[in-house]
Short mmCIF file of C-alpha atoms and ligand atoms in Angstrom, two decimals:
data_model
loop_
_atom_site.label_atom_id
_atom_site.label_comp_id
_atom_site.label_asym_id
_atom_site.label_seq_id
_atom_site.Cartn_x
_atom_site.Cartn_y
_atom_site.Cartn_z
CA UNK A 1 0.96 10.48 -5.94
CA UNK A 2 -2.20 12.14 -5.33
CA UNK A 3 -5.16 10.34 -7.33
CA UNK A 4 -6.61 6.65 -6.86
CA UNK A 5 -9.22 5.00 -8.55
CA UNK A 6 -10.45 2.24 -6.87
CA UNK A 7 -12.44 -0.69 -9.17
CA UNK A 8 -15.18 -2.76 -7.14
CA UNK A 9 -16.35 -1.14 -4.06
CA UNK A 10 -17.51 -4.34 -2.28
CA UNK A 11 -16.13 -6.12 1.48
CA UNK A 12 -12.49 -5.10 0.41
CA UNK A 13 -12.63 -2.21 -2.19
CA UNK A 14 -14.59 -0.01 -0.06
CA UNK A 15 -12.89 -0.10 2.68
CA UNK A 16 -9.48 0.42 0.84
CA UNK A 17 -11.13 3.23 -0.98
CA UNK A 18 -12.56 4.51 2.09
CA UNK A 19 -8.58 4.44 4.27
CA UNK A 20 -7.02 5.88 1.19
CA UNK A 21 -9.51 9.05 0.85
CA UNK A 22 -8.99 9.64 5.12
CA UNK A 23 -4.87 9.43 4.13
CA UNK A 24 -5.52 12.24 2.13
CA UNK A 25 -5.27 10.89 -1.33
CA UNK A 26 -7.98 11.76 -4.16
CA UNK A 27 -9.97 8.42 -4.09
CA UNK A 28 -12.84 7.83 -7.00
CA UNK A 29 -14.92 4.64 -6.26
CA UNK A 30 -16.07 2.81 -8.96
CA UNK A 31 -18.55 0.17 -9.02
CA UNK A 32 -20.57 -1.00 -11.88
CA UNK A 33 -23.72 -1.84 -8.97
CA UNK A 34 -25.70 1.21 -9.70
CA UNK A 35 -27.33 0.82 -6.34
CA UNK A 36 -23.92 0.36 -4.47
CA UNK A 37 -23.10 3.87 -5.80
CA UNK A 38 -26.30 5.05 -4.85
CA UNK A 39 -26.35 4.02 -2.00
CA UNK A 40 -23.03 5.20 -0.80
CA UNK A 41 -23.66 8.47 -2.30
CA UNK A 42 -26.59 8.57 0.01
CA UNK A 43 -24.17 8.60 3.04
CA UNK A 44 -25.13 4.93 3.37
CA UNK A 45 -23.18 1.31 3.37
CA UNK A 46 -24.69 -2.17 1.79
CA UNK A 47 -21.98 -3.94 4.04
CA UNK A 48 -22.37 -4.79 7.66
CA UNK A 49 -18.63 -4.65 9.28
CA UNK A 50 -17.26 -2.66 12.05
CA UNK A 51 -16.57 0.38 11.78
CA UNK A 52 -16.84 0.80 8.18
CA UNK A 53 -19.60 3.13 7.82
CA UNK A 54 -18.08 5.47 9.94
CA UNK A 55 -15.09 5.52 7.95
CA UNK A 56 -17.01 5.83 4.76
CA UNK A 57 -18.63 9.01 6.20
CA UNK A 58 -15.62 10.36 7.06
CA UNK A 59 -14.12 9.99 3.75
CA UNK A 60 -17.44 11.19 2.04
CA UNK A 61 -17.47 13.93 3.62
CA UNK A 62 -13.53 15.09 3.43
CA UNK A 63 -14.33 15.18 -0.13
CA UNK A 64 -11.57 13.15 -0.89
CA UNK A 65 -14.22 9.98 -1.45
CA UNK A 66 -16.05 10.38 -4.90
CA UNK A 67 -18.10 7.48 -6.05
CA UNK A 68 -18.71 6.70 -9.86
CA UNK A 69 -19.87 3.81 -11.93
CA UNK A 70 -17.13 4.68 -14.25
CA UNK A 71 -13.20 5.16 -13.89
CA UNK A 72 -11.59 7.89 -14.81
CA UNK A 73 -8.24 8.97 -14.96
CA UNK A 74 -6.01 8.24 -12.29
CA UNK A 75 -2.22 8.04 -11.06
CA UNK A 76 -3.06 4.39 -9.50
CA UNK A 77 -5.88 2.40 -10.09
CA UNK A 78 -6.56 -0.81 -7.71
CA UNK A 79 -8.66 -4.25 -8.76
CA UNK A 80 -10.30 -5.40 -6.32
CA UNK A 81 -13.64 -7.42 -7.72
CA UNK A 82 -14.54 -10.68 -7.34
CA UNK A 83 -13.38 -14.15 -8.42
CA UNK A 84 -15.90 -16.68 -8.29
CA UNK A 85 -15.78 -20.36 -9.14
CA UNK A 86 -17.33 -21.62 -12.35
CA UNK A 87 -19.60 -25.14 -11.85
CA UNK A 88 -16.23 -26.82 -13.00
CA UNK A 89 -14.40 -25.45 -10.54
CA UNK A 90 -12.28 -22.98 -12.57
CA UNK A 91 -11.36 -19.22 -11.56
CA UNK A 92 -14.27 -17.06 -13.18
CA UNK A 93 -12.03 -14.00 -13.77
CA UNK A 94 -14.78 -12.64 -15.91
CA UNK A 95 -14.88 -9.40 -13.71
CA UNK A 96 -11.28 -8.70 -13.01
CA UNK A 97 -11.29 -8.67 -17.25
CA UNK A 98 -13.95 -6.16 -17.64
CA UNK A 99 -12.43 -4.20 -15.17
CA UNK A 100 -9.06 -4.08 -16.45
CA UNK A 101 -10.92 -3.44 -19.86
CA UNK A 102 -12.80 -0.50 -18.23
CA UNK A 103 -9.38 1.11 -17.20
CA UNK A 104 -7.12 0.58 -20.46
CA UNK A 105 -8.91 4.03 -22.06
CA UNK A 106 -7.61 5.86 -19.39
CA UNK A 107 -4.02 4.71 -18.92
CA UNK A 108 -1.17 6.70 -19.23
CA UNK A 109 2.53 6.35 -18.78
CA UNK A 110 3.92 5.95 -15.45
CA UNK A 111 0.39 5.01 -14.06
CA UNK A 112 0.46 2.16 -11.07
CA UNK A 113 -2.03 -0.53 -11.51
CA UNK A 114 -2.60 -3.04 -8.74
CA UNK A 115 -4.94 -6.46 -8.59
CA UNK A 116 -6.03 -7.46 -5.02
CA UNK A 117 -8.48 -10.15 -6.28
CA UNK A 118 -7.18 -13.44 -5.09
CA UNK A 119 -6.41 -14.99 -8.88
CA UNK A 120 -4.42 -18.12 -10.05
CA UNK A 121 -1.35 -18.26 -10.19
CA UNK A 122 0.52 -16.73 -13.74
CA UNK A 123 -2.86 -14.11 -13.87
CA UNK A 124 -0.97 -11.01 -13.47
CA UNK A 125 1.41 -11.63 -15.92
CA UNK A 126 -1.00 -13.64 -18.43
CA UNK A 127 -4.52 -12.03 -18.26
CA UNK A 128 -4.31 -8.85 -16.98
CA UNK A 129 -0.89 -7.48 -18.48
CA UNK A 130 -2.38 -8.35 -21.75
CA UNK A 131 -5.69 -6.73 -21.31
CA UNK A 132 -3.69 -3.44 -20.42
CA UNK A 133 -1.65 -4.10 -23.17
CA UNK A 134 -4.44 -3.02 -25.73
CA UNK A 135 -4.59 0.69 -24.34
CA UNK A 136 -0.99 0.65 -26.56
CA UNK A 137 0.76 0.75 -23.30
CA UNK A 138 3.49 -1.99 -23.09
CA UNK A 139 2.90 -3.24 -19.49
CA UNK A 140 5.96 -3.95 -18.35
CA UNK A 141 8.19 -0.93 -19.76
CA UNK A 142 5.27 1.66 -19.69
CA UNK A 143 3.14 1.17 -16.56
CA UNK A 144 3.98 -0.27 -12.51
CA UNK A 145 1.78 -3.16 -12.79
CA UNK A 146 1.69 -5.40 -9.04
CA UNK A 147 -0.34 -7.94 -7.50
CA UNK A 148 -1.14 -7.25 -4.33
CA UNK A 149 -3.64 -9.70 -2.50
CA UNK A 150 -6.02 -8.63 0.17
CA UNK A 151 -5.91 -10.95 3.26
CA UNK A 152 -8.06 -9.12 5.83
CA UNK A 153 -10.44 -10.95 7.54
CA UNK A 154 -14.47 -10.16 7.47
CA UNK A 155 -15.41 -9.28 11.10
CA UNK A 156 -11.96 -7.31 11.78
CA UNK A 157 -11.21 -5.89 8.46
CA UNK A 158 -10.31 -2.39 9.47
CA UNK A 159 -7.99 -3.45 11.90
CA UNK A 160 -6.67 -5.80 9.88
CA UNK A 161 -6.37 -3.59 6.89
CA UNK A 162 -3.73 -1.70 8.96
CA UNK A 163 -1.87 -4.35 11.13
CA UNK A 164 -1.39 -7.09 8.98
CA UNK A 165 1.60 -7.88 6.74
CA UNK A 166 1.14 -7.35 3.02
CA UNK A 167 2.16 -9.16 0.50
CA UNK A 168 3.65 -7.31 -2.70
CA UNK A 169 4.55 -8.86 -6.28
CA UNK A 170 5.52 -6.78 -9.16
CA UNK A 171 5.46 -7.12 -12.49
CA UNK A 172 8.96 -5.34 -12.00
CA UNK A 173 10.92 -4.62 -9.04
CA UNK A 174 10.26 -1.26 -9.87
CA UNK A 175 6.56 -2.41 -9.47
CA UNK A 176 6.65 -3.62 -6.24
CA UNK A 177 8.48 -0.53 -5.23
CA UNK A 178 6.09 1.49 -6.27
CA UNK A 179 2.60 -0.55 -5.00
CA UNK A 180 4.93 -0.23 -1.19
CA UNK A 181 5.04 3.26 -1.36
CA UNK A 182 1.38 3.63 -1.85
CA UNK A 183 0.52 1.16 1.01
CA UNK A 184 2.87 2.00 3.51
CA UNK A 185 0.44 5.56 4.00
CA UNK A 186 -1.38 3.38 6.10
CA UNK A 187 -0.05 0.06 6.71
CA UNK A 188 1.38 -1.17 10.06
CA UNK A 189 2.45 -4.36 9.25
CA UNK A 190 5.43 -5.71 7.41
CA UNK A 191 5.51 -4.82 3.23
CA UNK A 192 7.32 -8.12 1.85
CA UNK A 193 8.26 -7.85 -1.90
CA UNK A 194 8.07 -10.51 -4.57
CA UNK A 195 7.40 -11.32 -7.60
CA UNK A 196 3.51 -10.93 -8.96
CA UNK A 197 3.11 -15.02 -9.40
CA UNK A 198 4.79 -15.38 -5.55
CA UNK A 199 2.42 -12.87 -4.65
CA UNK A 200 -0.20 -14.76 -6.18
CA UNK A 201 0.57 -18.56 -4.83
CA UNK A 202 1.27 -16.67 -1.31
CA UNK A 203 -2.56 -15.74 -1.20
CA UNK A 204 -3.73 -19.28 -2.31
CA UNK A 205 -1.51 -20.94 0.10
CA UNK A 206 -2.65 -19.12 2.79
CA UNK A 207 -6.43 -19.70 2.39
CA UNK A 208 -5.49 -23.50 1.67
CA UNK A 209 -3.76 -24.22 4.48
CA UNK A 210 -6.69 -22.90 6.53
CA UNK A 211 -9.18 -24.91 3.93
CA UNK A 212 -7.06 -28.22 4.89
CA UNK A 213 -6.50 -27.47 9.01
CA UNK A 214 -10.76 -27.02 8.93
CA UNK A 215 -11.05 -30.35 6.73
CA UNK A 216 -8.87 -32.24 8.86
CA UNK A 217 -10.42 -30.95 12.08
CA UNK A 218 -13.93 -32.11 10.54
CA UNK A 219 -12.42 -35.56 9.58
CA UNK A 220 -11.65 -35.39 13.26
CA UNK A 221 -14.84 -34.95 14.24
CA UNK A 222 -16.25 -38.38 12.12
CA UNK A 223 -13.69 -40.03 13.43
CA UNK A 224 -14.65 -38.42 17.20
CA UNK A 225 -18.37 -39.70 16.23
CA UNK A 226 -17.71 -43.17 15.00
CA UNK A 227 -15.90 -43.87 18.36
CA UNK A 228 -17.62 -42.17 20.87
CA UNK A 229 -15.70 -39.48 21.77
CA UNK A 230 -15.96 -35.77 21.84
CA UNK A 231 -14.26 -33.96 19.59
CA UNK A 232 -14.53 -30.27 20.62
CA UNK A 233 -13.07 -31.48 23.96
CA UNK A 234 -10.25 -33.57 22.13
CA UNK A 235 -9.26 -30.53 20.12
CA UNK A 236 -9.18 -28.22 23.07
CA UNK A 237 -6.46 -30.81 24.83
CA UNK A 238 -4.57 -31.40 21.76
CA UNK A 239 -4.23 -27.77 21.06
CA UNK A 240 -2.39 -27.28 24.41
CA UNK A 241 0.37 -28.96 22.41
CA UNK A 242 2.90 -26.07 22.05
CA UNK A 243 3.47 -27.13 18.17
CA UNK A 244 -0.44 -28.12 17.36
CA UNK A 245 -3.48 -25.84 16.59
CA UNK A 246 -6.34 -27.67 15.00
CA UNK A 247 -9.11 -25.37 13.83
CA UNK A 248 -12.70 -25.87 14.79
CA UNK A 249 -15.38 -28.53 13.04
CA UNK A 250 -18.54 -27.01 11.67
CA UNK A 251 -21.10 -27.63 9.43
CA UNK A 252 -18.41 -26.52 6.25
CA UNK A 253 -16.51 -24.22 5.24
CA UNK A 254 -18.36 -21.24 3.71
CA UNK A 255 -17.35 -17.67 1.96
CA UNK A 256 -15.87 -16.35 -0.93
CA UNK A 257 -12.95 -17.11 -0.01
CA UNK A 258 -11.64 -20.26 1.18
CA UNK A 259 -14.30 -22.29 0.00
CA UNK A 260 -12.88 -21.13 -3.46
CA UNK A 261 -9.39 -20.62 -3.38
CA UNK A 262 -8.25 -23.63 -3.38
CA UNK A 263 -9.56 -24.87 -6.24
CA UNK A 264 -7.23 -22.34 -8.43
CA UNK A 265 -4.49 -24.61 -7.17
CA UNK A 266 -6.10 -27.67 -8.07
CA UNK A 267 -6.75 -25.73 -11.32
CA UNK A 268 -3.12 -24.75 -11.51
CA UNK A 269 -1.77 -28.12 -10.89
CA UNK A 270 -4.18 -30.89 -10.92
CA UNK A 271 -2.06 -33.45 -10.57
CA UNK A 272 0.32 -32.78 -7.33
CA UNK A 273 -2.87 -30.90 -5.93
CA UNK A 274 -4.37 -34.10 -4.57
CA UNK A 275 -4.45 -33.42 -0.78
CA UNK A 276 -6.19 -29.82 -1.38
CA UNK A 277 -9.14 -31.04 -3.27
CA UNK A 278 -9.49 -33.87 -0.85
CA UNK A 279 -9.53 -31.45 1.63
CA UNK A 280 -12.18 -29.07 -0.58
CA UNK A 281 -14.80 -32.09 -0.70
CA UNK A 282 -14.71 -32.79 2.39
CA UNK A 283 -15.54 -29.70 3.86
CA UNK A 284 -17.96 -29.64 1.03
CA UNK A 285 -19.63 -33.26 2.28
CA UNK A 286 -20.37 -31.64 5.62
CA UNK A 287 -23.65 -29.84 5.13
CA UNK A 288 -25.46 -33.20 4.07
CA UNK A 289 -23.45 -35.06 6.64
CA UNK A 290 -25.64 -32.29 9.09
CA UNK A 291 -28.62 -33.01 7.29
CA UNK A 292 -28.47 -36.18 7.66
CA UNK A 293 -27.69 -36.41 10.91
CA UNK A 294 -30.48 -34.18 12.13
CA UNK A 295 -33.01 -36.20 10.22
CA UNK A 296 -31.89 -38.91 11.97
CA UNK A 297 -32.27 -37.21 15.12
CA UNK A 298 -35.48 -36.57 13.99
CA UNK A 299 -36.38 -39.93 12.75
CA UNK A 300 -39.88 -41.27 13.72
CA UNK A 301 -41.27 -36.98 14.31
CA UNK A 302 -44.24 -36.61 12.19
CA UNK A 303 -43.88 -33.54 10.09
CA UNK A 304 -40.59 -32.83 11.90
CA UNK A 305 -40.32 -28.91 12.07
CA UNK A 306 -36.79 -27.25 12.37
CA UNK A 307 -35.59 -24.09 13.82
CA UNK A 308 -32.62 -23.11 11.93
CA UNK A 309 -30.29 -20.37 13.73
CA UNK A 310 -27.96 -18.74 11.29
CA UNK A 311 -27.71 -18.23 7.53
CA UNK A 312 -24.53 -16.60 7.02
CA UNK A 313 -21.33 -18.54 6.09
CA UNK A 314 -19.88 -18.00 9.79
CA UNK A 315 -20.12 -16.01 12.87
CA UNK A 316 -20.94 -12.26 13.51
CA UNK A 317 -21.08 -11.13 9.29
CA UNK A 318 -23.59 -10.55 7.14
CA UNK A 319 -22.47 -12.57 4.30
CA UNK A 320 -24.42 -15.71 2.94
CA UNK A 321 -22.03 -16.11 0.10
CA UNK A 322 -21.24 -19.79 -0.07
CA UNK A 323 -22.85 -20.03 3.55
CA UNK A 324 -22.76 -24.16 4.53
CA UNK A 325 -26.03 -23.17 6.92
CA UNK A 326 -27.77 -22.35 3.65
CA UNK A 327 -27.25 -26.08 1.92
CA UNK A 328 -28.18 -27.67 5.51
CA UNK A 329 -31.70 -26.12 5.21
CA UNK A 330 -32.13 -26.72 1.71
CA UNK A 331 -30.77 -30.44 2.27
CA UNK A 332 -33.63 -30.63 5.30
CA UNK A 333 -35.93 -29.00 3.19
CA UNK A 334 -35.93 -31.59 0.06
CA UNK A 335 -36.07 -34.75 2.25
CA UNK A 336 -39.55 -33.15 3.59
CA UNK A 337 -38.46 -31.41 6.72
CA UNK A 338 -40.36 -28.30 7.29
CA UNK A 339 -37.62 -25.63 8.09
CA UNK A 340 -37.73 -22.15 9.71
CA UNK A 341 -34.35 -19.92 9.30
CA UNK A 342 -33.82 -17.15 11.43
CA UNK A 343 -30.81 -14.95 11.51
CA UNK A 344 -30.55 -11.12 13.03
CA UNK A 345 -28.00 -9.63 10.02
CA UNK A 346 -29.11 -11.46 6.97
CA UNK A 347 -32.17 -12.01 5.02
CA UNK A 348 -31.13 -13.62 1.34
CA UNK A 349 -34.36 -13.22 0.39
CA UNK A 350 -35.11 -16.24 -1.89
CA UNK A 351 -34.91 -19.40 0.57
CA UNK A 352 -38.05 -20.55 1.62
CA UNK A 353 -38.96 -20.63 5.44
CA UNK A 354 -36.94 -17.56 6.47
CA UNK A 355 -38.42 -15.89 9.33
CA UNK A 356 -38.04 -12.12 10.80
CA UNK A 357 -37.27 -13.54 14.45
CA UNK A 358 -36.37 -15.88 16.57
CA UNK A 359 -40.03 -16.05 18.12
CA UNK A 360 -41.13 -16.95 14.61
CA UNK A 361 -38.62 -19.76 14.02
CA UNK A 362 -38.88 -21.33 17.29
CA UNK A 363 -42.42 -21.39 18.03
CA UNK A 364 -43.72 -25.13 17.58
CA UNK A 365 -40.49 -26.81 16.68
CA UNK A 366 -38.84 -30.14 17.34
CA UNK A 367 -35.15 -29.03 17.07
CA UNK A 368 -33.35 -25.81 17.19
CA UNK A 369 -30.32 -26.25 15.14
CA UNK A 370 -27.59 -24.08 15.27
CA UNK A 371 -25.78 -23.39 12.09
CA UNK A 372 -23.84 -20.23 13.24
CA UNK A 373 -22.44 -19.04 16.28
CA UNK A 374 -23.30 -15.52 16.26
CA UNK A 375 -22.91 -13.84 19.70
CA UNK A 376 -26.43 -13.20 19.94
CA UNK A 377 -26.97 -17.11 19.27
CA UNK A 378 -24.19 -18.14 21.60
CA UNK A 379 -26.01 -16.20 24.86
CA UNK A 380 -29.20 -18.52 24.24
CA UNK A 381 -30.52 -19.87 26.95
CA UNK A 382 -33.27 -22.95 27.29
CA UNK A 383 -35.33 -20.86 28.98
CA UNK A 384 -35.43 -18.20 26.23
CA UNK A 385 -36.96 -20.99 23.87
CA UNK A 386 -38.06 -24.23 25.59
CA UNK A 387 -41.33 -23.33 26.13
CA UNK A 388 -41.91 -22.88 22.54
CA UNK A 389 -41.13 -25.54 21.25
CA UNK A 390 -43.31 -28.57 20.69
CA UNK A 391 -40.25 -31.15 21.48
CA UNK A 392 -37.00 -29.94 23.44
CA UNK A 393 -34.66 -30.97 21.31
CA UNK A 394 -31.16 -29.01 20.58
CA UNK A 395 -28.78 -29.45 17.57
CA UNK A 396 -25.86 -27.55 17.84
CA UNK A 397 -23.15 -28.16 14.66
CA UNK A 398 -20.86 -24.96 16.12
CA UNK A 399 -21.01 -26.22 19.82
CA UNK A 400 -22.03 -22.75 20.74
CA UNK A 401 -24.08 -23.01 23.60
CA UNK A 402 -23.37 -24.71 27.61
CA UNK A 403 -24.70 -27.84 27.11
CA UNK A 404 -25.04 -28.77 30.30
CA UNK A 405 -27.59 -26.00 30.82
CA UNK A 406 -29.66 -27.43 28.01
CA UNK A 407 -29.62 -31.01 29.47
CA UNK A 408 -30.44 -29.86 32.76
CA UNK A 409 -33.41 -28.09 31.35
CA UNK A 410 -34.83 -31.62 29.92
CA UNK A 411 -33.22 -30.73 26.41
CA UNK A 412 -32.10 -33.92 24.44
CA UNK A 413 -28.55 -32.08 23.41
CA UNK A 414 -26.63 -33.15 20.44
CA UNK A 415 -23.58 -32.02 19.15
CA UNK A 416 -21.68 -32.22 15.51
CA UNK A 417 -18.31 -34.44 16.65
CA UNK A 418 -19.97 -36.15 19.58
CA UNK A 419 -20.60 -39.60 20.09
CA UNK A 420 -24.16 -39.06 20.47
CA UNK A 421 -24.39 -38.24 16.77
CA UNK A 422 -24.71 -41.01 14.66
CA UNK A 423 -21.56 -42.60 13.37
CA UNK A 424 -21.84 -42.67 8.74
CA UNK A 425 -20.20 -44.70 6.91
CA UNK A 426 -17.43 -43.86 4.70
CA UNK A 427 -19.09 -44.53 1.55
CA UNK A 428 -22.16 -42.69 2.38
CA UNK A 429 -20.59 -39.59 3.47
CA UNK A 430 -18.52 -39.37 0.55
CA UNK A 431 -21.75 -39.79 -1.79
CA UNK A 432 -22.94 -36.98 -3.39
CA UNK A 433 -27.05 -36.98 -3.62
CA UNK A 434 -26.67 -32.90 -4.07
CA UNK A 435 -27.47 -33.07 -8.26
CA UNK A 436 -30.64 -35.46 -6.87
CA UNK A 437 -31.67 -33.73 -3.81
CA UNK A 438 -30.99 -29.89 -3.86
CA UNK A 439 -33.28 -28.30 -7.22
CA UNK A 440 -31.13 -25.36 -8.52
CA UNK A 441 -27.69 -26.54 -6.92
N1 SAJ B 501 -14.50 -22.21 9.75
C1 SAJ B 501 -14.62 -23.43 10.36
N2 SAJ B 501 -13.77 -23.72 11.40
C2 SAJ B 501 -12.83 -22.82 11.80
C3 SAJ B 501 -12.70 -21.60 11.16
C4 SAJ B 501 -13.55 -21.32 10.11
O1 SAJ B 501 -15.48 -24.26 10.02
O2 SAJ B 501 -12.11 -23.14 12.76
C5 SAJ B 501 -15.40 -21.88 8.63
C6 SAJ B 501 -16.21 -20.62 8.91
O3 SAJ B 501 -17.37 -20.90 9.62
C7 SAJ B 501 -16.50 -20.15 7.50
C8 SAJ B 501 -15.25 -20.55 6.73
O4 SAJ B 501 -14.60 -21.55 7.51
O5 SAJ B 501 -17.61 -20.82 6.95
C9 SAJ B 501 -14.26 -19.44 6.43
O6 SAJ B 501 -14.17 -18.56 7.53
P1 SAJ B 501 -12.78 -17.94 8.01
O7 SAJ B 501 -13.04 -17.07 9.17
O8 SAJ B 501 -11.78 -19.03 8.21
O9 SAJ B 501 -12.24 -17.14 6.76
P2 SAJ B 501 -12.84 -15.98 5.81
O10 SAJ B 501 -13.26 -16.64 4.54
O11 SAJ B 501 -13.82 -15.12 6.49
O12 SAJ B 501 -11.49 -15.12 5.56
C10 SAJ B 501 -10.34 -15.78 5.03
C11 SAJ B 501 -9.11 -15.31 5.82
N3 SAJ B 501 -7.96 -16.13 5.47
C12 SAJ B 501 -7.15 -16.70 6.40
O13 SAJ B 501 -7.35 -16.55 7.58
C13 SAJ B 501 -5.98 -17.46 5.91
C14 SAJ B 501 -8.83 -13.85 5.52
O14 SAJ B 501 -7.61 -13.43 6.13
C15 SAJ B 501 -8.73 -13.62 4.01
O15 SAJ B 501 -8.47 -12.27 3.69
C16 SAJ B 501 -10.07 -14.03 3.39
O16 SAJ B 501 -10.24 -15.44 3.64
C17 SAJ B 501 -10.01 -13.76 1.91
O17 SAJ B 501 -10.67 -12.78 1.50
O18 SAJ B 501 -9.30 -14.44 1.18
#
C-alpha cells in the first residue's frame, strides 16, 4: 500500500499524517479549516506539542506530505475528526458523517477505511458503514472498514504514537488484518485485534476509568476538607499501597476527551451507567466548588481582584477545550470578582480579563490562584510576585507550588483538599447555579 489520505488534520490527524509521510507512504492531509491548510502549507503548525513541527517539516518537505481541503483518491483513508458532546449530552458525530460523506466519491474496491474518532459504541457498524454504503460499495464485502481509536496522550503524543498498544476492530477479520499491517510501519507497541464495537467500548472504557479514578480522588478531597485533613498528602501515602493509585484532585476534569467520553456510555446504556455519570458531575461540580471557595477566601475584600494562572484544560498544552480553569474565572467573574487570566501558551481570545503576562495579572491583586500547573507556574516563587500584590494571598487548586515557602514569606496559603478550605455541604455542592450564573454556558 502506498497512498493515505488522512481526514482532519487536528492534535491526532496531523501527527498520524505527519509519521505516515516520514514511513514513506504517499500521505494527502485533508482538512476542511482553510487556515489549517494554509498554514501548514506555509511550513507552519496551529498545534503546540513536542516535537510535532519538526516532524511536519520533515514530512513537508520529503514530499510525501501534501495538504488539501479535499480528499482524493486513496488506497486507505483514516477518520480522525472530532466528536463533541451536544448540550444533552449525546455524541455529536456530525463531522465524522461529513467526512465519511466527503470520501464515498472516491472509494473503490479493496480500499481500507479506518475511524480513530473515539465514537459510541455500534458507530462503525451503524453510521459509518452506511454512509460508505451510498458510494455503491457494500462495506463489508467490498471495502476493509476498522475502527481504530487513538489513545495518545497530549503532551507526549509522538512518543506515544509509537510505544503504545493499539487497539484494532474490524468490520471483518480481514479488516483488522489489514488496518495492522498499515500500523505496524511504525508502531512499537502491541497490535490487539477485535471486533470494531470492542474496539469502540475499549476506548470509552479507558477514558472512563480515568474520568471515575479523578472523580473519586476529588470526592476525596471534600471529604479531606470537611475533616481537616490533607488530601494531597493522604493520596501520596495511600498510593504507596502496592494495589492502589488514586489520581490527583483538581479544579475538574477538562479536554476533549475525558470530559466527554463518558457520556457515550451513559448514552449507550443509561440505565446500568449510573456510577459513570455520577462520576461525570462530579468532576463537573468542581469549578464552582473553586469558585466558591475562593470567594470565600476572599470574603469581606472590597472589589476583590484575582490573578488567575492557567487557562488550558491541564498542564504544559495549549488546549482550552473544555478547560475547568476557564469556568472558575467565569464563575468568579459573574459573582463580581474582578479577574485577571494569564497563561504563557494560550490566549482564547474571547474571555474577558486575559492578560499578556504574568506582570499584568499579578500586579495589585488579592489572590493568585492557580488553575494549572504548568512548569513555568510550578517554579513560582513568592518573591517573584509578593511584592505586587496588594494582599499576599495564594490559592493553589493543583498544589503546585512549596507551600511552605509561601507561608514563610507571610503568604496566607490555601490549598483545594485541605482543611483550611472551607468544608460545603452536600446539597450545595451538588447544586447547579451554572444556567443562573455563567451567561452563554
Ligand atoms: N486530571 C486531573 N487529575 C489527574 C489527571 C488529570 O484532574 O490526576 C485532569 C487534567 O487536568 C485534565 C483532565 O483531567 O483537565 C484530562 O487530562 P488527562 O491528562 O487525564 O487526559 P487527556 O484528556 O489529555 O488524554 C486522555 C488520555 N486517556 C487516558 O489516559 C486513559 C489519552 O491517552 C487519550 O488518548 C486521550 O484522553 C483521548 O484523546 O481520548
Amino acid at each position: 500500500m502506498k497512498k493515505i489520505c488522512v481526514l482532519g488534520l487536528g492534535y491526532i490527524g496531523l501527527p498520524t499524517a505527519a509519521m505516515f509521510a516520514t514511513q514513506g507512504f504517499q500521505v494527502i492531509g485533508v482538512d476542511v479549516n482553510a487556515r489549517v491548510v494554509e498554514t501548514l502549507n506555509n511550513g507552519d503548525i496551529h498545534i503546540h506539542e513536542p516535537g510535532l513541527k519538526t516532524l511536519v517539516r520533515a514530512a513537508l518537505n520529503s514530499g510525501n506530505l501534501q495538504v488539501a481541503s479535499q480528499p482524493e483518491q486513496a488506497e486507505a483513508f483514516i477518520i480522525a475528526v472530532p466528536t463533541p458532546i451536544t448540550a444533552d449530552k449525546r455524541a455529536d458525530l456530525r463531522c465524522v458523517e461529513m467526512a465519511a460523506r466527503s470520501i464515498t466519491p472516491c472509494l473503490c474496491p479493496g480500499n481500507l477505511v479506518i475511524l480513530e474518532s473515539t465514537v459510541p459504541p455500534g458507530t462503525t457498524q451503524k453510521v459509518l458503514a452506511p454512509i460508505l454504503g451510498e458510494s455503491g460499495l457494500n462495506p463489508q464485502r467490498d471495502l476493509l472498514l476498522a475502527h481504530s481509536p487513538e489513545r495518545v496522550l497530549p503532551g507526549r503524543i509522538l512518543e506515544e504514537l509509537v510505544s503504545n498498544d493499539r487497539v484494532i476492530g474490524g468490520l471483518t477479520p480481514e479488516a483488522a488484518e489489514a488496518a495492522r499491517k498499515l500500523y505496524a510501519s511504525f508502531v512499537q507497541g502491541v497490535i490487539h485485534l477485535t471486533d470494531a464495537t470492542t474496539a469502540e467500548l475499549v476506548k470509552l472504557m479507558e477514558n472512563t476509568f480515568r474520568d471515575v479514578n479523578i472523580a473519586l480522588a476529588n470526592e476525596f478531597a471534600l471529604v479531606a476538607e470537611s475533616i481537616g485533613v490533607n488530601v494531597w498528602q493522604a493520596i501520596d501515602i495511600a498510593n504507596r499501597h502496592p494495589r492502589v493509585d488514586i489520581l490527583k484532585p483538581g479544579p475538574g476534569v477538562g479536554g476533549h476527551c475525558i470530559a466527554v467520553d463518558p457520556w457515550f456510555l451513559v448514552q449507550a446504556a443509561p440505565g446500568p451507567a449510573q456510577l459513570i455519570a455520577a462520576a461525570r458531575r462530579l468532576n463537573d461540580r468542581m469549578p464552582q466548588h473553586v469558585a466558591d471557595q475562593v470567594r470565600a477566601i476572599l470574603e469581606g475584600t472590597e472589589n476583590p481582584r484575582i490573578a488567575a494562572l492557567g487557562l488550558a484544560y491541564k498542564a504544559d498544552v495549549d488546549d482550552a477545550r473544555e478547560s475547568p480553569a476557564i469556568e472558575v474565572i467565569r464563575w468568579l467573574q459573574a459573582s463580581g470578582c474582578e479577574v485577571r487570566a494569564y497563561d504563557p501558551y494560550v490566549k482564547t481570545g474571547y474571555l474577558v480579563g486575559e492578560v499578556a503576562s504574568l506582570t499584568a495579572a499579578v500586579e495589585g491583586a488579592d489572590c493568585l490562584l492557580i488553575l494549572v500547573d504548568h512548569l513555568q507556574f510550578k517554579k513560582l516563587g513568592p518573591s517573584d510576585v509578593g511584592d505586587m500584590m496588594r494582599r499576599r494571598v495564594l490559592a493553589d487548586t493543583r498544589s503546585a507550588l512549596r507551600h511552605a515557602d509561601w507561608r514563610a514569606a507571610g503568604f496566607e496559603v490555601h490549598v483545594l483538599g485541605d482543611g483550611c478550605w472551607q468544608a460545603v455541604s452536600p446539597d450545595e455542592f451538588h447544586r447547579d447555579r451554572r444556567v443562573e450564573a455563567i451567561p452563554g454556558s
